[in-house]
Short mmCIF file of C-alpha atoms in Angstrom, two decimals:
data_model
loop_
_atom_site.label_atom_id
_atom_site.label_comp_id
_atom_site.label_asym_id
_atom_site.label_seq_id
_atom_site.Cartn_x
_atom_site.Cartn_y
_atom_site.Cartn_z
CA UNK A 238 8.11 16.45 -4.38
CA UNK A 239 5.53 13.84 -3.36
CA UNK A 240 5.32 10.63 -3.85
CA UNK A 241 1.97 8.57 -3.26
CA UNK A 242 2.32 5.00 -2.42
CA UNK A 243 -1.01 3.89 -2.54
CA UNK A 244 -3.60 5.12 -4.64
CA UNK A 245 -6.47 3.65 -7.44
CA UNK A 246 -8.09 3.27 -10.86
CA UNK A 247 -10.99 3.86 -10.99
CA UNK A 248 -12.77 0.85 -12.63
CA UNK A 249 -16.76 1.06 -14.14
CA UNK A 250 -18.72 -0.07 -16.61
CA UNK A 251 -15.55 -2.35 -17.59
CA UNK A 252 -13.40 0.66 -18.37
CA UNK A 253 -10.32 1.87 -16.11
CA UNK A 254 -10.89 5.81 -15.79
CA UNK A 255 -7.00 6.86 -15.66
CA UNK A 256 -7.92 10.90 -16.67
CA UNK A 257 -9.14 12.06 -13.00
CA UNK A 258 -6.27 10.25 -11.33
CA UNK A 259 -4.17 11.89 -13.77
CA UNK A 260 -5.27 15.28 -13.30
CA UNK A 261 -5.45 14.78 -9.27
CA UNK A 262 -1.24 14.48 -9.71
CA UNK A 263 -1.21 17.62 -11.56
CA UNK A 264 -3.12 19.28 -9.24
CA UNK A 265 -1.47 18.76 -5.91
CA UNK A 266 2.23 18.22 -7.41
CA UNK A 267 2.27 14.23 -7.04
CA UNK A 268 5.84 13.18 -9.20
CA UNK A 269 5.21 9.21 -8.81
CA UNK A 270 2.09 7.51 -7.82
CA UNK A 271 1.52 3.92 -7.12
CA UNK A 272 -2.10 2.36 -9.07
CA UNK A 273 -3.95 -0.58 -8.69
CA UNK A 274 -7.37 -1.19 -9.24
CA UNK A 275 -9.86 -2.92 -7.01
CA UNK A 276 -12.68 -4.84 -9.59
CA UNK A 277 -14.00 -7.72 -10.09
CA UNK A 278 -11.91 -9.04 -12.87
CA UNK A 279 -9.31 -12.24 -12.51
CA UNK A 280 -6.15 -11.33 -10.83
CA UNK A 281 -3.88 -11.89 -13.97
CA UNK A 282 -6.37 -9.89 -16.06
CA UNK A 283 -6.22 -6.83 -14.04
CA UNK A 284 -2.64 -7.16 -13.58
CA UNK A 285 -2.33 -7.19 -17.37
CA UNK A 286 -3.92 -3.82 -17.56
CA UNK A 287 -2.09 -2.33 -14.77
CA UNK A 288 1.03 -3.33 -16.42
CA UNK A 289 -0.08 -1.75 -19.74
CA UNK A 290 -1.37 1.32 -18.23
CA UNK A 291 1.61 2.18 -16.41
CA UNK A 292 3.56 1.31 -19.59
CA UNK A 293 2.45 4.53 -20.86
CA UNK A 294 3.26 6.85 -18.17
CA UNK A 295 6.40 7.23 -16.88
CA UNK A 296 4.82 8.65 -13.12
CA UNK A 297 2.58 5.72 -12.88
CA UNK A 298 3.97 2.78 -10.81
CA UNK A 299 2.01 -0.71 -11.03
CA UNK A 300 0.73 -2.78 -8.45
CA UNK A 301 -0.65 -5.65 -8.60
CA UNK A 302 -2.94 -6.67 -6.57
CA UNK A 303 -3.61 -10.16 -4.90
CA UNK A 304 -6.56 -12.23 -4.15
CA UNK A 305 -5.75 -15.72 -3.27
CA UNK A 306 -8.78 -16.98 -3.37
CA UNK A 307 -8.58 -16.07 -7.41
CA UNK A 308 -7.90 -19.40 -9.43
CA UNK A 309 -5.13 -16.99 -11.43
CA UNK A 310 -3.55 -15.63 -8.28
CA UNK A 311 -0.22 -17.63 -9.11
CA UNK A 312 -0.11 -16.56 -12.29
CA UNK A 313 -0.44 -13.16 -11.67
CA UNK A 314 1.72 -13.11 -8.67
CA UNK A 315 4.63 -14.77 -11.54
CA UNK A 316 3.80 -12.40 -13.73
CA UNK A 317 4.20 -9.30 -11.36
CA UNK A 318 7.66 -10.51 -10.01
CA UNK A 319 8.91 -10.41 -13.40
CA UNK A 320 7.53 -7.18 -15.18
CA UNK A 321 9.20 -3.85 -14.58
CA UNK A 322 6.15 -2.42 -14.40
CA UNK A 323 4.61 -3.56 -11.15
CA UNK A 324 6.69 -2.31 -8.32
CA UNK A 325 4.90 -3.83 -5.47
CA UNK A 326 1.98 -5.89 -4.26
CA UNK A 327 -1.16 -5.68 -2.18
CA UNK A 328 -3.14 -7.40 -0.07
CA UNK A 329 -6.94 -6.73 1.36
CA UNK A 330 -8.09 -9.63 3.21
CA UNK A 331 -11.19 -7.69 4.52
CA UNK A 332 -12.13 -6.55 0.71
CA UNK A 333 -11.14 -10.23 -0.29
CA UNK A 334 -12.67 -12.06 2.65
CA UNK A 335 -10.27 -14.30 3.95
CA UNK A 336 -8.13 -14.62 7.39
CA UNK A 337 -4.47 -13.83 6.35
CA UNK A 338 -2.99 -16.15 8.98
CA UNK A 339 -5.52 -18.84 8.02
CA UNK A 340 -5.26 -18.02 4.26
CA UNK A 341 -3.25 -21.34 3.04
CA UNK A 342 -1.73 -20.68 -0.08
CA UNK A 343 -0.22 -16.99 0.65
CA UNK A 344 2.94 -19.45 2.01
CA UNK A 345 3.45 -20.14 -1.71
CA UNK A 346 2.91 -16.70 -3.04
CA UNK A 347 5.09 -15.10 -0.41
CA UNK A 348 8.19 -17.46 -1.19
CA UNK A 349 7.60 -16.58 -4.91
CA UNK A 350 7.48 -12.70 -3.78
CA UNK A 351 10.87 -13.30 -1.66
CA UNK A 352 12.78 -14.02 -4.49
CA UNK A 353 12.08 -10.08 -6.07
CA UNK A 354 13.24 -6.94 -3.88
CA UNK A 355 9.35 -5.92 -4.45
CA UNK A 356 7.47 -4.83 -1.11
CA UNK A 357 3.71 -5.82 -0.37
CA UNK A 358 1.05 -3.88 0.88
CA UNK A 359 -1.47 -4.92 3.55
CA UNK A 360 -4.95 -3.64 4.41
CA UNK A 361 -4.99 -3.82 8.25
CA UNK A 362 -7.78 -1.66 10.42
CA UNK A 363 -11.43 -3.15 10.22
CA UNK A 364 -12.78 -5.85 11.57
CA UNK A 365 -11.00 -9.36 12.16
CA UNK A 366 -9.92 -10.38 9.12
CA UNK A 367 -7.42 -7.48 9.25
CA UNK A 368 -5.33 -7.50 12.38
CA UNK A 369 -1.97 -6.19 12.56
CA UNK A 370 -0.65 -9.94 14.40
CA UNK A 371 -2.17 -11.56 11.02
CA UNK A 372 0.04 -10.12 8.73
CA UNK A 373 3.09 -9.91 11.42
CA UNK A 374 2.67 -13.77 11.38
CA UNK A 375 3.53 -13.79 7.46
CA UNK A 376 6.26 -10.55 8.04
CA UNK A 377 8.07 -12.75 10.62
CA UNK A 378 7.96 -15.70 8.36
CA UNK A 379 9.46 -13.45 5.42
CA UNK A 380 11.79 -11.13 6.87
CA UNK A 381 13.35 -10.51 3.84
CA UNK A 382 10.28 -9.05 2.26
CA UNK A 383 8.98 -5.19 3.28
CA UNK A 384 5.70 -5.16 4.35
CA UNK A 385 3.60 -2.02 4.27
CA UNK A 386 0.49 -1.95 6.27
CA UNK A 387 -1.97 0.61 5.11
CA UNK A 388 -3.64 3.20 6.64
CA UNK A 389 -1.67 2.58 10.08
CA UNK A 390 -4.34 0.08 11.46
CA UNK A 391 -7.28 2.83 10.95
CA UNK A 392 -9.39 3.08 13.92
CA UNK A 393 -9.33 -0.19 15.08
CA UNK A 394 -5.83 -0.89 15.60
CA UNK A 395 -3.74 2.49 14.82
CA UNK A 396 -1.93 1.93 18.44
CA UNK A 397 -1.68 -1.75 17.74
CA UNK A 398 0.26 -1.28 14.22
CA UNK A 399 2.36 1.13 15.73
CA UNK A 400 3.10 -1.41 18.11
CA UNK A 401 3.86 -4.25 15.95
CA UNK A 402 5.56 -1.76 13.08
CA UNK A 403 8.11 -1.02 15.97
CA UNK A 404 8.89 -4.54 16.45
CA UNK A 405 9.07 -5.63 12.87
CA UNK A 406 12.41 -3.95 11.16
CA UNK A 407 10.59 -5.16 7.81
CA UNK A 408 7.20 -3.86 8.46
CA UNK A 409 5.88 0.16 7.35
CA UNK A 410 3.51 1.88 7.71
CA UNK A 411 1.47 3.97 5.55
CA UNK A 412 -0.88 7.46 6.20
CA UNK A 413 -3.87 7.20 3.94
CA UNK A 414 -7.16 6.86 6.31
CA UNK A 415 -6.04 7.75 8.82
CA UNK A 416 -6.93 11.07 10.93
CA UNK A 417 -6.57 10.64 14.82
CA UNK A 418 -3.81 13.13 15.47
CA UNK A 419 -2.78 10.61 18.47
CA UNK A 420 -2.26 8.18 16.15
CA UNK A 421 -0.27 10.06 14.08
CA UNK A 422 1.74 11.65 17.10
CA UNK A 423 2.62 7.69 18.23
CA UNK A 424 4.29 6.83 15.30
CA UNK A 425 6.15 10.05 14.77
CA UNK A 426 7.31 9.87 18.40
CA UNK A 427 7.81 5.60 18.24
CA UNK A 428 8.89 4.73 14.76
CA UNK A 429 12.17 5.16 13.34
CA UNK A 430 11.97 7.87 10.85
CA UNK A 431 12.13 6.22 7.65
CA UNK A 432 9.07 3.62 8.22
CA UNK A 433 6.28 6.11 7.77
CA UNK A 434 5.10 7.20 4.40
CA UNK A 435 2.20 9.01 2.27
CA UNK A 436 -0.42 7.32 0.85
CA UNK A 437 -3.29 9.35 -0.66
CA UNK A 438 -6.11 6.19 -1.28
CA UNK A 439 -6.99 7.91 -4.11
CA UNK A 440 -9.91 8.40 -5.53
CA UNK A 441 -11.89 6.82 -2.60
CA UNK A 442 -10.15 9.72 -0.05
CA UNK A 443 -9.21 13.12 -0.74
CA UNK A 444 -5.91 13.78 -1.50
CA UNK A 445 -5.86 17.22 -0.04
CA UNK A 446 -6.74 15.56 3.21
CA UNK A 447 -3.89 12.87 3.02
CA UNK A 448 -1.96 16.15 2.79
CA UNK A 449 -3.63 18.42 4.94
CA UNK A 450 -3.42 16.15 7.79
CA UNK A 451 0.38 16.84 8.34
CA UNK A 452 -0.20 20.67 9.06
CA UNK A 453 -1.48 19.69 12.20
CA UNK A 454 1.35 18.02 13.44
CA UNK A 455 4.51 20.75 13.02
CA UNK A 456 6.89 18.60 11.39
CA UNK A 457 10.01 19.73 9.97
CA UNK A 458 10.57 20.07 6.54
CA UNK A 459 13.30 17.52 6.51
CA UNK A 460 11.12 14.93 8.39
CA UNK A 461 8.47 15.67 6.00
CA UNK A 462 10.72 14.93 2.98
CA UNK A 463 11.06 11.54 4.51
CA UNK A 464 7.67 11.08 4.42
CA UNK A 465 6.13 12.33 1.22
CA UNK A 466 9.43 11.45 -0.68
CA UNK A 467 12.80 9.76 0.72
CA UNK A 468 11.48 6.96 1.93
CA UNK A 469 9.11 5.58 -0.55
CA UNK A 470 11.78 6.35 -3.22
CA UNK A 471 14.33 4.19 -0.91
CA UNK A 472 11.36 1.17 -1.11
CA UNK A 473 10.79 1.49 -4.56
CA UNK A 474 14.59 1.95 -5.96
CA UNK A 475 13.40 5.07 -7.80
#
């Protein structure tokens, strides 16, 4: 059983394209996967259609994801705490643009996230508006709340979010996007075994790959399981 904690909607020509994703599950035996969609609408529109797309399919799990630069970030960040049908949050301050430890008003919406048991996802790995120490600064500040950072720093700072993962009992990490086997072998060998787990970053990476990836590494089954299914269910109460 898989589960896939961080994967997307396709959005063009101002239609979410749900079938692909859909089929992708099918095809490589994904039971629950986590959907957002990165577009250009306001935050509390696109969180409205998450929240009515995953309304309709009982492996779909909503996230909603944040800009707070958006005028309707607030709004959408209330509505998400509230809805049964967004199970976490996410954050890409290098999509988005800002500096997360400079970014003002993500105080605010992290006290309002606090008060759920909902984790939030962070882009870290490119460039400097997406530092592991950046979002550590918030994680520190909100203990209570699980932070996932995505993609285990990438290329730029896969060592690094090791690093700061291991320091951080609230802060994950997640797999998508990331292929240096070193990488990969620090956090198996560094990290408790529960803070790792799959992402796919579907459709913009294969999911094969996000898969694949693990054959290298001669895991055992039962440390796998924590990966591509234990712990993520443990996150997100499923």
């Amino acid at each position: 059983m898989y589960i896939d904690i961080h994967s997307y909607i396709k959005f063009n020509n101002g239609q979410y394209n749900l079938l692909p994703l859909l089929n992708d599950m099918k095809k490589y035996n994904i039971d629950y996967r986590v959907v957002g969609s990165l577009n250009n609408l306001s935050n509390i529109e696109n969180t409205k259609n998450i929240i009515n797309i995953v309304n309709k399919h009982d492996n779909l799990l909503g996230c909603a994801i944040i800009n707070p630069k958006d005028p309707s970030c607030i709004d959408s960040v209330k509505l998400a705490c509230t809805n049964k049908n967004i199970s976490m949050f996410e954050f890409n301050s290098f999509e988005h643009g800002y500096y997360p430890d400079l970014q003002y008003n993500l105080n605010e919406i992290l006290s309002i996230i606090e008060t759920t048991n909902k984790p939030v996802k962070v882009f870290v790995g490119i460039g400097a508006r997406s530092i592991p120490q950046q979002w550590e600064f918030w994680a520190k500040k909100y203990p209570k709340i699980k932070f996932i950072f995505l993609h285990m720093g990438c290329f730029d700072y896969g060592y690094t979010c090791i690093d700061v993962a291991s320091r951080n009992k609230n802060i994950f990490i997640e797999t998508s996007n990331q292929y240096e086997l070193q990488i990969l072998r620090k956090s198996i060998n560094t990290l408790d075994s529960h803070k790792i787990l799959f992402g796919s970053m579907y459709p913009y990476r294969l999911t094969s790959t996000g898969l694949k990836i693990f054959d290298m590494l001669n895991l055992k089954k039962q440390y796998l399981n924590l990966i591509f299914n234990h712990n993520a269910r443990s996150i997100l109460k499923i």
